[in-house]
């Protein structure tokens, strides 16, 4: 994007509410990648005539958690409406959604970016039901579409932001921040690939300095954060080229083609008036009593933003470390647990080990905290052994790798693998002297001014102990032994 234009982007996010049962019937909510097609369907979610919807209270409760976590005002009365359109994945011919009177409005979210925090306003949060799923196949030269209604009637939460994002980074970080909140309040696992979370950016550009909202496009079919970024970048560049060439942006819905890396026009979207919204006659208005709202608010967990502030204040962590350790609730809980169990280890050391060595192991194996074979107690024990100089950093990484692979007790692993650190100064002094006696040539080189030889000698001593020596002790013993040699040579030359 050239310096003349500014991106203007708002997000529409659909999150499946992972309740036990569907929005208006008691069919189970099943993952689209599991379960046989049409195995979780009843006359209500199959759209049979005369069937009556019954609102799932848990879905409302889940929606309240998200809306409150996003700082929204809850409308005491909200209304379900029929959004009519014809499509083979929509058996009733309409979707039950909220339109004029949504569950919640006017929220806000603080999002970190490399140029400082931004405020993203949340316009509305409303409840609706999901549609079925179509699979297009070709058999014997004929093309068919298969309909699976397992997803039909699954509770969905729609979150709409104001167009407050002005860079690709802001879009990415806002999407992650909303995903993290959904995960924190335990309503959705944030999986884009499985379609549990769908993020659609609305994108326009304007001249820098202008406050105009220009014509925008909406991009669908983004099934990863990577695609969200690529599609946004692509679309911004396309609009700029178009406008620079004297063209105009047409309002339309585009699909992202991940293979080709381009956006493509989709079936033209019906205009809002074509949906013929009207209140759903089979459902009363949804009334959420203030006491219910306050109960849910009181039960909210500590949210990422507050947790991060606490990690900085109470643990003295840098903003970066605090951000990394609180992005996921499970990681933050693991970290809190580790520090509460550790006796010697401090927060900075724990932060380095968790976000460094442990995250590396988890990333390589593509595992999450929930998959670990050990818990905060073991992590604390390992960190305490490091803090007490019972083991050195190299041994610590070995112990961590062992815990990661098999679980167990750090103290027992140190014992079994003979990793205890040799910190005894007398023992290390004699090894240092040995290294000096055995390598007179290198020692002379050092005395002639080649200081890097110290590192080489250090390596010799460490190797002699199988890497178990206390590096600090070896270093200081080596320095004093070499200083003594230098003094002896000066005395000799005199
Ligand atoms: P509709 O109701 O037709 O879907 P809305 O005005 O509700 O349209 O906006 C839908 C989404 O588009 C919101 O996320 C909003 O922030 C975003 N949006 C609105 N206008 C613009 C614009 N000019 N450029 C980028 N995004 C926009
Ligand atoms: Mg919309
Ligand atoms: Zn059903």
PDB file of C-alpha atoms in Angstrom, residues 22 30 34-42 45-46 132-133 146-152:
ATOM      1  CA  UNK A  22     -28.107 -27.029  18.962  1.00  0.00           C
ATOM      2  CA  UNK A  30     -21.028 -32.200  16.204  1.00  0.00           C
ATOM      3  CA  UNK A  34     -16.635 -35.966  12.654  1.00  0.00           C
ATOM      4  CA  UNK A  35     -19.816 -37.946  12.615  1.00  0.00           C
ATOM      5  CA  UNK A  36     -21.691 -39.372   9.648  1.00  0.00           C
ATOM      6  CA  UNK A  37     -23.523 -36.857   7.444  1.00  0.00           C
ATOM      7  CA  UNK A  38     -27.105 -36.255   8.638  1.00  0.00           C
ATOM      8  CA  UNK A  39     -26.553 -38.239  11.843  1.00  0.00           C
ATOM      9  CA  UNK A  40     -27.368 -35.330  14.198  1.00  0.00           C
ATOM     10  CA  UNK A  41     -30.634 -34.121  12.708  1.00  0.00           C
ATOM     11  CA  UNK A  42     -34.257 -33.955  13.888  1.00  0.00           C
ATOM     12  CA  UNK A  45     -33.225 -28.584  12.447  1.00  0.00           C
ATOM     13  CA  UNK A  46     -34.263 -30.341   9.223  1.00  0.00           C
ATOM     14  CA  UNK A 132     -26.186 -27.061   6.652  1.00  0.00           C
ATOM     15  CA  UNK A 133     -23.204 -27.920   4.511  1.00  0.00           C
ATOM     16  CA  UNK A 146     -24.782 -33.453  -1.283  1.00  0.00           C
ATOM     17  CA  UNK A 147     -26.506 -31.861   1.707  1.00  0.00           C
ATOM     18  CA  UNK A 148     -25.388 -32.560   5.266  1.00  0.00           C
ATOM     19  CA  UNK A 149     -27.661 -31.033   7.904  1.00  0.00           C
ATOM     20  CA  UNK A 150     -25.495 -31.870  10.949  1.00  0.00           C
ATOM     21  CA  UNK A 151     -24.441 -28.235  11.098  1.00  0.00           C
ATOM     22  CA  UNK A 152     -27.961 -26.913  10.545  1.00  0.00           C
TER      23      UNK A 152
END
